[in-house]
Coordinates of C-alpha atoms and ligand atoms in Angstrom, one line a residue:
M1 CA -49.9 29.4 -0.2
D2 CA -52.8 26.9 -0.4
S3 CA -51.4 23.6 0.8
K4 CA -53.1 21.7 -2.0
V5 CA -51.4 23.9 -4.6
D6 CA -48.1 23.5 -2.7
N7 CA -48.5 19.7 -2.8
L8 CA -48.8 19.5 -6.6
P9 CA -45.9 17.5 -8.0
S10 CA -43.2 19.6 -9.7
Q11 CA -42.5 19.1 -13.4
A12 CA -39.4 17.0 -12.5
D13 CA -41.5 14.8 -10.3
Q14 CA -44.2 14.4 -12.9
K15 CA -41.5 13.2 -15.4
L16 CA -40.2 10.7 -12.8
Q17 CA -43.7 9.5 -12.1
Q18 CA -44.4 8.9 -15.8
E19 CA -41.0 7.2 -16.4
F20 CA -41.3 4.9 -13.4
N21 CA -45.0 4.1 -14.1
E22 CA -43.7 2.8 -17.4
W23 CA -41.0 0.8 -15.7
A24 CA -43.7 -0.7 -13.4
A25 CA -46.0 -1.6 -16.4
A26 CA -43.0 -3.3 -18.1
G27 CA -42.3 -5.5 -15.0
R28 CA -39.1 -3.7 -14.2
G29 CA -40.2 -3.0 -10.7
D30 CA -40.1 -6.7 -9.8
E31 CA -36.9 -7.2 -11.7
M32 CA -35.1 -4.7 -9.4
E33 CA -35.6 -7.0 -6.4
S34 CA -33.1 -9.5 -7.8
H35 CA -30.7 -6.7 -9.0
H36 CA -30.6 -4.9 -5.6
S37 CA -31.2 -7.8 -3.3
D38 CA -27.6 -8.6 -2.2
I39 CA -26.5 -4.9 -1.6
T40 CA -29.8 -4.3 0.3
E41 CA -29.4 -7.4 2.5
Q42 CA -26.0 -6.1 3.6
T43 CA -27.5 -2.7 4.3
L44 CA -30.4 -4.2 6.3
A45 CA -27.9 -6.0 8.5
L46 CA -26.2 -2.6 9.3
M47 CA -29.6 -1.1 10.0
D48 CA -30.1 -3.5 12.9
I49 CA -33.8 -3.4 12.6
Q50 CA -35.8 -4.1 15.8
P51 CA -39.4 -4.9 16.5
G52 CA -41.1 -1.6 17.0
D53 CA -39.0 0.4 14.5
R54 CA -40.8 3.0 12.4
I55 CA -39.1 2.9 9.1
L56 CA -39.5 5.0 5.9
D57 CA -38.6 3.2 2.6
L58 CA -38.0 6.2 0.3
G59 CA -38.5 5.4 -3.4
C60 CA -39.8 2.0 -2.4
G61 CA -40.8 0.8 -5.9
T62 CA -42.8 -2.4 -5.6
G63 CA -42.1 -2.6 -1.9
W64 CA -40.0 -5.7 -1.7
A65 CA -37.5 -4.1 0.7
S66 CA -40.4 -2.6 2.8
R67 CA -41.8 -6.1 3.2
R68 CA -38.4 -7.5 4.2
M69 CA -38.1 -4.8 6.9
A70 CA -41.7 -5.2 8.1
R71 CA -41.0 -8.9 8.8
I72 CA -38.4 -7.9 11.3
A73 CA -40.0 -4.6 12.6
T74 CA -43.2 -6.7 13.6
T75 CA -44.8 -4.3 16.1
G76 CA -43.5 -1.2 14.3
E77 CA -44.5 0.2 10.9
V78 CA -42.8 0.5 7.5
V79 CA -44.0 3.2 5.2
G80 CA -43.1 2.9 1.5
L81 CA -43.1 6.2 -0.3
D82 CA -42.9 6.5 -4.1
V83 CA -43.7 9.1 -6.7
A84 CA -44.9 6.4 -9.2
D85 CA -48.4 5.3 -8.4
E86 CA -48.1 2.2 -10.6
M87 CA -45.2 1.0 -8.5
L88 CA -47.3 1.5 -5.4
R89 CA -50.3 -0.4 -6.9
R90 CA -48.1 -3.4 -7.3
A91 CA -46.6 -2.9 -3.9
E92 CA -50.0 -2.9 -2.3
Q93 CA -51.1 -6.0 -4.2
S94 CA -48.0 -7.9 -2.8
S95 CA -48.4 -6.6 0.7
S96 CA -52.0 -7.6 1.6
A97 CA -50.7 -10.1 4.2
F98 CA -48.8 -7.4 6.1
R99 CA -50.5 -5.4 8.8
N100 CA -47.5 -3.2 9.5
V101 CA -46.8 -1.9 6.0
R102 CA -48.4 1.2 4.5
Y103 CA -47.7 2.9 1.1
A104 CA -47.9 6.6 0.4
W105 CA -47.8 8.4 -2.9
G106 CA -45.6 11.5 -2.9
S107 CA -42.2 13.0 -3.7
A108 CA -39.0 12.8 -1.7
E109 CA -39.0 16.6 -1.9
N110 CA -42.4 16.9 -0.2
I111 CA -42.9 13.9 2.1
P112 CA -46.5 13.5 3.2
E113 CA -45.6 12.3 6.7
A114 CA -45.5 14.0 10.1
D115 CA -42.5 15.6 11.7
N116 CA -40.3 13.2 13.7
A117 CA -42.2 10.1 12.5
F118 CA -39.4 7.6 11.8
N119 CA -36.4 6.3 13.6
K120 CA -34.8 4.7 10.5
V121 CA -34.9 5.5 6.8
L122 CA -33.8 3.3 3.9
S123 CA -33.6 4.5 0.3
V124 CA -32.4 2.0 -2.3
E125 CA -31.3 3.1 -5.8
S126 CA -33.6 6.2 -5.8
F127 CA -31.7 9.2 -4.3
Y128 CA -29.9 10.2 -7.5
Y129 CA -33.1 10.8 -9.4
Y130 CA -34.2 13.6 -7.1
A131 CA -34.0 17.0 -8.9
D132 CA -33.3 18.8 -5.6
Q133 CA -31.4 16.4 -3.3
G134 CA -31.0 19.2 -0.7
K135 CA -34.7 19.7 -0.4
A136 CA -35.1 15.9 -0.1
L137 CA -32.6 15.9 2.8
D138 CA -34.4 18.7 4.5
E139 CA -37.6 16.8 4.3
L140 CA -35.9 13.6 5.6
R141 CA -34.6 15.6 8.5
R142 CA -38.1 16.8 9.3
V143 CA -39.7 13.4 9.2
M144 CA -36.9 11.7 11.1
A145 CA -37.0 11.7 14.9
P146 CA -33.9 13.1 16.8
G147 CA -31.2 10.4 16.7
A148 CA -32.9 8.6 13.8
K149 CA -30.6 7.0 11.2
L150 CA -30.6 7.4 7.4
F151 CA -29.3 4.8 5.0
I152 CA -29.0 5.8 1.4
L153 CA -27.8 3.1 -1.0
I154 CA -26.9 4.0 -4.6
N155 CA -25.2 2.4 -7.5
L156 CA -24.9 5.6 -9.6
Y157 CA -22.2 7.8 -8.2
K158 CA -19.0 9.5 -9.6
D159 CA -16.5 7.1 -8.0
N160 CA -17.9 4.1 -9.9
H161 CA -17.0 5.1 -13.5
Y162 CA -19.2 2.4 -15.0
S163 CA -22.3 3.9 -13.6
L164 CA -21.7 7.2 -15.3
R165 CA -22.7 5.5 -18.6
W166 CA -26.3 5.6 -17.4
V167 CA -26.3 9.4 -17.0
T168 CA -26.8 10.2 -20.7
E169 CA -28.8 7.0 -21.4
L170 CA -31.5 7.2 -18.8
K171 CA -34.7 9.0 -20.0
V172 CA -34.8 11.2 -16.9
P173 CA -32.1 13.5 -15.5
V174 CA -30.0 12.1 -12.7
Q175 CA -27.4 13.6 -10.2
A176 CA -23.9 12.1 -10.3
L177 CA -22.1 13.1 -7.2
S178 CA -19.0 11.7 -5.6
E179 CA -18.8 10.1 -2.2
A180 CA -17.0 13.2 -0.9
E181 CA -19.7 15.5 -2.4
Y182 CA -22.5 13.4 -0.8
K183 CA -20.8 13.5 2.6
A184 CA -20.5 17.3 2.4
L185 CA -24.2 17.6 1.2
L186 CA -25.4 15.6 4.2
A187 CA -23.4 17.7 6.6
K188 CA -24.6 20.9 5.0
H189 CA -28.2 19.8 5.5
G190 CA -27.8 19.2 9.2
F191 CA -26.9 15.5 9.5
T192 CA -24.2 14.3 11.9
N193 CA -22.1 11.1 12.1
V194 CA -22.0 11.0 8.4
E195 CA -20.1 8.0 7.0
A196 CA -19.8 6.3 3.6
R197 CA -19.2 2.6 2.9
R198 CA -18.8 0.6 -0.3
I199 CA -21.1 -2.4 -0.6
P200 CA -19.8 -4.9 -3.2
D201 CA -22.5 -6.9 -5.0
R202 CA -21.7 -10.5 -4.2
S203 CA -24.4 -12.0 -6.4
P204 CA -23.2 -14.5 -9.0
T205 CA -22.4 -13.0 -12.4
P206 CA -23.2 -15.1 -15.5
E207 CA -20.4 -16.2 -17.8
T208 CA -21.7 -14.2 -20.7
Y209 CA -23.4 -10.7 -20.5
S210 CA -25.9 -9.7 -23.1
G211 CA -27.3 -6.5 -21.7
K212 CA -26.6 -2.9 -22.8
W213 CA -24.6 -1.4 -20.0
F214 CA -21.4 -3.4 -20.0
K215 CA -19.1 -4.6 -22.8
N216 CA -18.8 -8.1 -21.3
A217 CA -19.2 -10.1 -18.1
E218 CA -15.8 -9.0 -16.9
E219 CA -16.9 -5.4 -16.8
L220 CA -20.0 -6.3 -14.9
R221 CA -18.0 -8.2 -12.4
D222 CA -15.7 -5.2 -12.0
F223 CA -18.7 -2.8 -11.5
K224 CA -20.1 -5.1 -8.8
K225 CA -16.7 -5.4 -7.1
I226 CA -16.4 -1.6 -6.9
G227 CA -19.8 -1.8 -5.3
A228 CA -22.6 0.5 -4.3
L229 CA -22.2 3.6 -2.2
L230 CA -23.9 3.4 1.2
L231 CA -24.3 6.8 3.0
I232 CA -25.1 6.6 6.7
A233 CA -26.1 9.7 8.7
E234 CA -28.0 10.7 11.8
K235 CA -30.4 13.4 12.7
P236 CA -28.9 15.2 15.7
H237 CA -30.6 14.9 19.1
Ligands
SAM1 C1 -34.6 2.4 -9.6 S1 -36.1 2.4 -8.7 C2 -35.7 1.6 -7.2 C3 -37.0 1.1 -6.5 C4 -36.8 0.2 -5.2 N1 -36.1 1.0 -4.2 C5 -36.0 -1.0 -5.6 O1 -34.8 -1.1 -5.2 O2 -36.5 -1.9 -6.2 C6 -36.2 4.1 -8.2 C7 -37.6 4.4 -7.5 O3 -37.5 5.7 -7.0 C8 -38.7 6.3 -7.2 N2 -38.5 7.8 -7.3 C9 -37.8 8.5 -8.2 N3 -37.8 9.8 -7.9 C10 -38.6 9.9 -6.8 C11 -39.0 11.1 -6.0 N4 -38.6 12.3 -6.3 N5 -39.8 10.9 -4.9 C12 -40.2 9.6 -4.6 N6 -39.8 8.5 -5.3 C13 -39.0 8.7 -6.4 C14 -39.2 5.8 -8.6 O4 -40.5 6.0 -8.8 C15 -38.8 4.3 -8.4 O5 -39.8 3.5 -7.9

């Protein structure tokens, strides 16, 4: 098949692009930095980022995590990939001072990067949106170098019952798998040393909660205490 035709975004990706472009226009891309900051910092510590690392930030949004990683990876490179071009426009605007960050438009299911290009991958709050998570894992395995490590951080998964409220409320379809199902999926798609950790969100919770996802601040505190699911896996040598 003509590669140009092959690279056209699927209907599911077009829907995600439209939805997240709207999020970006409404300023929700920047808001996510404060919402995901604490759980991401804990993950960055586990990633043990070194100067020279080549890192993919999959579903990078406005690129705040890409920039945090680029500050440490100095002589390496961080590539932020996202399906929403409006997110990337904002990411680029905020990254002009960085020489080791690059942004690419594309889908997790069709990553426009070379084979074996990265030695670390981070994906924050993005993986459950992918219509075909198995295809995304096959693509990740292709662009990861042998021995490279994958870190997938998600707040929406079956074992945190509060997060299941989002499934019917979000305007785009999402996948709600359990920790055990994710571990099996990673193994099925050729990853080794698969492990799962819980990352509690230690950021302060206001005394009163006025948003739409929780009944009160107590529920929000409990949601944060259950924590995000961090999946860690390796591409075999
Ligand atoms: C909830 S936001 C998180 C963004 C960023 N990681 C953060 O924590 O601020 C989810 C991001 O994943 C991106 N995304 C969703 N589906 C995608 C796909 N199939 N391929 C690439 N990016 C995708 C969205 O465009 C959006 O920017």
